[in-house]
mmCIF file of C-alpha atoms in Angstrom:
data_model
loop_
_atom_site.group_PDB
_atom_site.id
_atom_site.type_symbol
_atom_site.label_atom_id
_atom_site.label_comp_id
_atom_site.label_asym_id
_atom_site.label_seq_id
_atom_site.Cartn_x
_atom_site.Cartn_y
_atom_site.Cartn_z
ATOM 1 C CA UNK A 1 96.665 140.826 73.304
ATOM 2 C CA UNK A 2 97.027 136.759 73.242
ATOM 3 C CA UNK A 3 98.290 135.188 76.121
ATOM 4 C CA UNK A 4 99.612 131.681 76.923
ATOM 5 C CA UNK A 5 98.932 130.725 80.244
ATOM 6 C CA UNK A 6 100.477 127.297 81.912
ATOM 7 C CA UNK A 7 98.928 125.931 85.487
ATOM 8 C CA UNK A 8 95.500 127.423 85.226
ATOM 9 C CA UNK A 9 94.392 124.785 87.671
ATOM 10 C CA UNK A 10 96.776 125.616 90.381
ATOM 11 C CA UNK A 11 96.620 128.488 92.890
ATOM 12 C CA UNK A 12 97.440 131.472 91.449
ATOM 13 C CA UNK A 13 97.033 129.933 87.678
ATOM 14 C CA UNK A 14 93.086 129.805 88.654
ATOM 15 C CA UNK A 15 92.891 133.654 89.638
ATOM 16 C CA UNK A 16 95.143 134.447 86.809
ATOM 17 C CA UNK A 17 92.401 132.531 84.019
ATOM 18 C CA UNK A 18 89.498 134.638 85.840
ATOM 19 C CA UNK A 19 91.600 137.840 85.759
ATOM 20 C CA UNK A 20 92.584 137.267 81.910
ATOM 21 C CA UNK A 21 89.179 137.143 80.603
ATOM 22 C CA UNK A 22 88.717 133.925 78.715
ATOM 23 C CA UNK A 23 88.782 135.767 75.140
ATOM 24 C CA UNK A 24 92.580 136.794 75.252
ATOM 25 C CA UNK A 25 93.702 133.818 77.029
ATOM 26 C CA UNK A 26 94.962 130.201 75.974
ATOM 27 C CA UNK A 27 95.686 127.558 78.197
ATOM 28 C CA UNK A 28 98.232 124.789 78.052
ATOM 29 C CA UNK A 29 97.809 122.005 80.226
ATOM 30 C CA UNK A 30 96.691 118.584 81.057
ATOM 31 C CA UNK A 31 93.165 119.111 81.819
ATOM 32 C CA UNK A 32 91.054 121.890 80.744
ATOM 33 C CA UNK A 33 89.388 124.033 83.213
ATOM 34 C CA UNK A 34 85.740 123.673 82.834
ATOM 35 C CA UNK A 35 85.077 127.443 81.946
ATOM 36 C CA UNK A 36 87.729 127.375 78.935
ATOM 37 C CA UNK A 37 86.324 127.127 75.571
ATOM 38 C CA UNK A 38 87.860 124.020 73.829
ATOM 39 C CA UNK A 39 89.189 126.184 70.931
ATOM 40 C CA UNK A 40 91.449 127.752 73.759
ATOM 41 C CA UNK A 41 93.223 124.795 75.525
ATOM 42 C CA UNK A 42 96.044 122.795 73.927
ATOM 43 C CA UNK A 43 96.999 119.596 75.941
ATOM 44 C CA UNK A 44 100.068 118.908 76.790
ATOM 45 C CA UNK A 45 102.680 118.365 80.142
ATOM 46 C CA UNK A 46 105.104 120.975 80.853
ATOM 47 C CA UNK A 47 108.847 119.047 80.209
ATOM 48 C CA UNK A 48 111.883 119.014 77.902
ATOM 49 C CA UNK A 49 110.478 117.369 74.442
ATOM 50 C CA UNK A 50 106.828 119.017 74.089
ATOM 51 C CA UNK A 51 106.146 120.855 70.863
ATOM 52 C CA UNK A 52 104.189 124.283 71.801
ATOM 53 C CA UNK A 53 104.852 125.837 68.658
ATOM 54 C CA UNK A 54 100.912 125.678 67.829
ATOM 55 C CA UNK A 55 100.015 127.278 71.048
ATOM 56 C CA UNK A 56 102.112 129.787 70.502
ATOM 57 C CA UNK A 57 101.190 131.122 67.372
ATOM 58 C CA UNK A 58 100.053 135.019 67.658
ATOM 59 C CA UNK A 59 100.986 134.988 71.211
ATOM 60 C CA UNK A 60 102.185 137.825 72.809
ATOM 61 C CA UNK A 61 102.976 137.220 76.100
ATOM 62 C CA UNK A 62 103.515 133.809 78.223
ATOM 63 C CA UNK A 63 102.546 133.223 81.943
ATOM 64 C CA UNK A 64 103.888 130.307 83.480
ATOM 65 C CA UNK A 65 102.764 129.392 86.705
ATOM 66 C CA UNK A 66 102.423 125.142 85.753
ATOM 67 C CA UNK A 67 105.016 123.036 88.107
ATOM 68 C CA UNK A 68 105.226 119.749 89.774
ATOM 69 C CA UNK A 69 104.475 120.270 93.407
ATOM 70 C CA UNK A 70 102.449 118.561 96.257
ATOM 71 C CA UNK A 71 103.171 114.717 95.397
ATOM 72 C CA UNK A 72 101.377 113.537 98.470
ATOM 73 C CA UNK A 73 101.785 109.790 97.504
ATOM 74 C CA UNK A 74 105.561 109.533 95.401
ATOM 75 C CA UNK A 75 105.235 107.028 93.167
ATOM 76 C CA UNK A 76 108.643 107.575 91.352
ATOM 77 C CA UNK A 77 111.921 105.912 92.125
ATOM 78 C CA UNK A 78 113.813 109.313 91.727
ATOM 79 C CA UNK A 79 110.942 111.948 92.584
ATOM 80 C CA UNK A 80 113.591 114.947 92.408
ATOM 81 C CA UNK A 81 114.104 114.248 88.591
ATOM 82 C CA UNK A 82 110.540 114.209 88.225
ATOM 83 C CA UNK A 83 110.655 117.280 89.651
ATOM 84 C CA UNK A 84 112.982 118.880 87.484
ATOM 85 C CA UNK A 85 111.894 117.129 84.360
ATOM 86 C CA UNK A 86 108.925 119.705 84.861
ATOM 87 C CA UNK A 87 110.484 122.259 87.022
ATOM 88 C CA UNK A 88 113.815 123.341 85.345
ATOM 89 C CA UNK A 89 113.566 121.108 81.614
ATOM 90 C CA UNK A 90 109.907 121.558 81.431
ATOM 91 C CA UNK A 91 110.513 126.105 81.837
ATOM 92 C CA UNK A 92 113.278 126.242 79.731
ATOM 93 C CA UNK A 93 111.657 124.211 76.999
ATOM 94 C CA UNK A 94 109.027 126.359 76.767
ATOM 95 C CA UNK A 95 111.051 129.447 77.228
ATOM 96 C CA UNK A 96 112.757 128.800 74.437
ATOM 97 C CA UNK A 97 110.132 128.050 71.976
ATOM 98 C CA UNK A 98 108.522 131.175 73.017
ATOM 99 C CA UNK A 99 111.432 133.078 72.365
ATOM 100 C CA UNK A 100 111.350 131.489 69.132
ATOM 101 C CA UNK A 101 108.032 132.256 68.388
ATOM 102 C CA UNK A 102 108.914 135.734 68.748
ATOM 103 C CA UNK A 103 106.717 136.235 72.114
ATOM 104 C CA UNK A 104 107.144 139.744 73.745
ATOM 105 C CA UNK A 105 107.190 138.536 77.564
ATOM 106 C CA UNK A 106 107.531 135.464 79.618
ATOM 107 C CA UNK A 107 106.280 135.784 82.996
ATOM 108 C CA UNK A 108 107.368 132.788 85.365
ATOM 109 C CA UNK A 109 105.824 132.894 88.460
ATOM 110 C CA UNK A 110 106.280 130.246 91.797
ATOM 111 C CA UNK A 111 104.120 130.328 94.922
ATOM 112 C CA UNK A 112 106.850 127.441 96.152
ATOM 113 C CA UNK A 113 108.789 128.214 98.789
ATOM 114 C CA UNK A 114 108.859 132.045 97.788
ATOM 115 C CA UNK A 115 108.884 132.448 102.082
ATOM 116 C CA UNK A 116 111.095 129.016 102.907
ATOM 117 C CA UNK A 117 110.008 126.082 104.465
ATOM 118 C CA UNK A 118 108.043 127.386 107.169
ATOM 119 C CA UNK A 119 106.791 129.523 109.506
ATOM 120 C CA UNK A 120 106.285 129.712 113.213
ATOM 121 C CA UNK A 121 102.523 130.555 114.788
ATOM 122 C CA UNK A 122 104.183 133.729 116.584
ATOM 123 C CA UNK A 123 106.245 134.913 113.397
ATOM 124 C CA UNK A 124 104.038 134.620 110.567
ATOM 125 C CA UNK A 125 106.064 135.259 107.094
ATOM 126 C CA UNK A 126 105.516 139.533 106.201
ATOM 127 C CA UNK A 127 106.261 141.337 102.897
ATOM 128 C CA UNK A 128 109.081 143.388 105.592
ATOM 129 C CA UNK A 129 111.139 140.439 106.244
ATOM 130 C CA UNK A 130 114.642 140.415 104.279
ATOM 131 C CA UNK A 131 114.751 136.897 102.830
ATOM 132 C CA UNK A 132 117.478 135.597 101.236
ATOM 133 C CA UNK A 133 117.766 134.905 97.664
ATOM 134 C CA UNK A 134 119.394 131.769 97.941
ATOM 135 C CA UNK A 135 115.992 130.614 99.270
ATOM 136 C CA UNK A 136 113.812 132.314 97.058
ATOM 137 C CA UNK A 137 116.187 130.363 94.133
ATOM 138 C CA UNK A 138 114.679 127.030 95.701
ATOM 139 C CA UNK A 139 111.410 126.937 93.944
ATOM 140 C CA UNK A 140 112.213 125.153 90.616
ATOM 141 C CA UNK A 141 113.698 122.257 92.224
ATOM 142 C CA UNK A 142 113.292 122.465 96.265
ATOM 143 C CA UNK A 143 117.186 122.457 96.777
ATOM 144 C CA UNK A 144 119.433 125.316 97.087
ATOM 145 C CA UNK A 145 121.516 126.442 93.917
ATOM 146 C CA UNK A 146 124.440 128.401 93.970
ATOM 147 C CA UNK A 147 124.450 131.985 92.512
#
């Protein structure tokens, strides 16, 4: 099975490449992880006007874990549609494409504020606590969207 993966130098996007086993697994990004054969990475940002067509080919299934998170120093004059350049454009583009291409699966995973904003040091966030969706729907862009 080929698989596309997107963010392999994030969080879970790093675990995921290991997992994967580099044989079934190509990588679109910016910068190739050192342990990727060059045959396997196609550069490229995640937004609206990228062609992935030629990463695509033969793929199977797409995991999408790339984003734009963690500016510590903001350099933009509007940050938020940076944000969603990447974040909402950036998905969907690809999304598409892959649908296109006739992939089986597209997996889109977020580690962003999946448990809100923050926690307290006496109520750490637990898999038990009933979260509401409306927060769980702010990891593309950090704001809330309506349902």
């Amino acid at each position: 099975m080929q698989v596309v993966l997107t963010g392999s130098t994030g969080f879970v996007g790093q675990h995921l490449l290991k997992t994967l086993g580099l044989s079934t697994v190509k990588v679109i990004g910016r910068r190739k992880p050192d342990v990727l054969p060059e045959e396997h990475f196609y550069e490229a940002g995640i937004d609206a006007t990228t062609d992935y067509r030629q990463a695509l080919i033969n793929t199977e299934v797409v995991i999408h874990c790339a984003a734009r998170v963690h500016v510590m120093d903001e350099y933009a004059d509007n940050p938020l549609a940076l944000y969603r350049e990447v974040n909402t454009f950036g998905t969907l583009n690809l999304a598409k494409q892959a649908a296109k291409a006739n992939v089986k699966r597209f997996i889109f995973i977020s580690s962003i504020k999946v448990n809100g904003e923050s926690t307290s040091v006496d109520r750490p966030f637990r898999a038990s606590m009933n979260l509401q969706l409306s927060t769980l729907m702010e990891c593309l862009s950090g704001k809330r969207k309506k349902l």
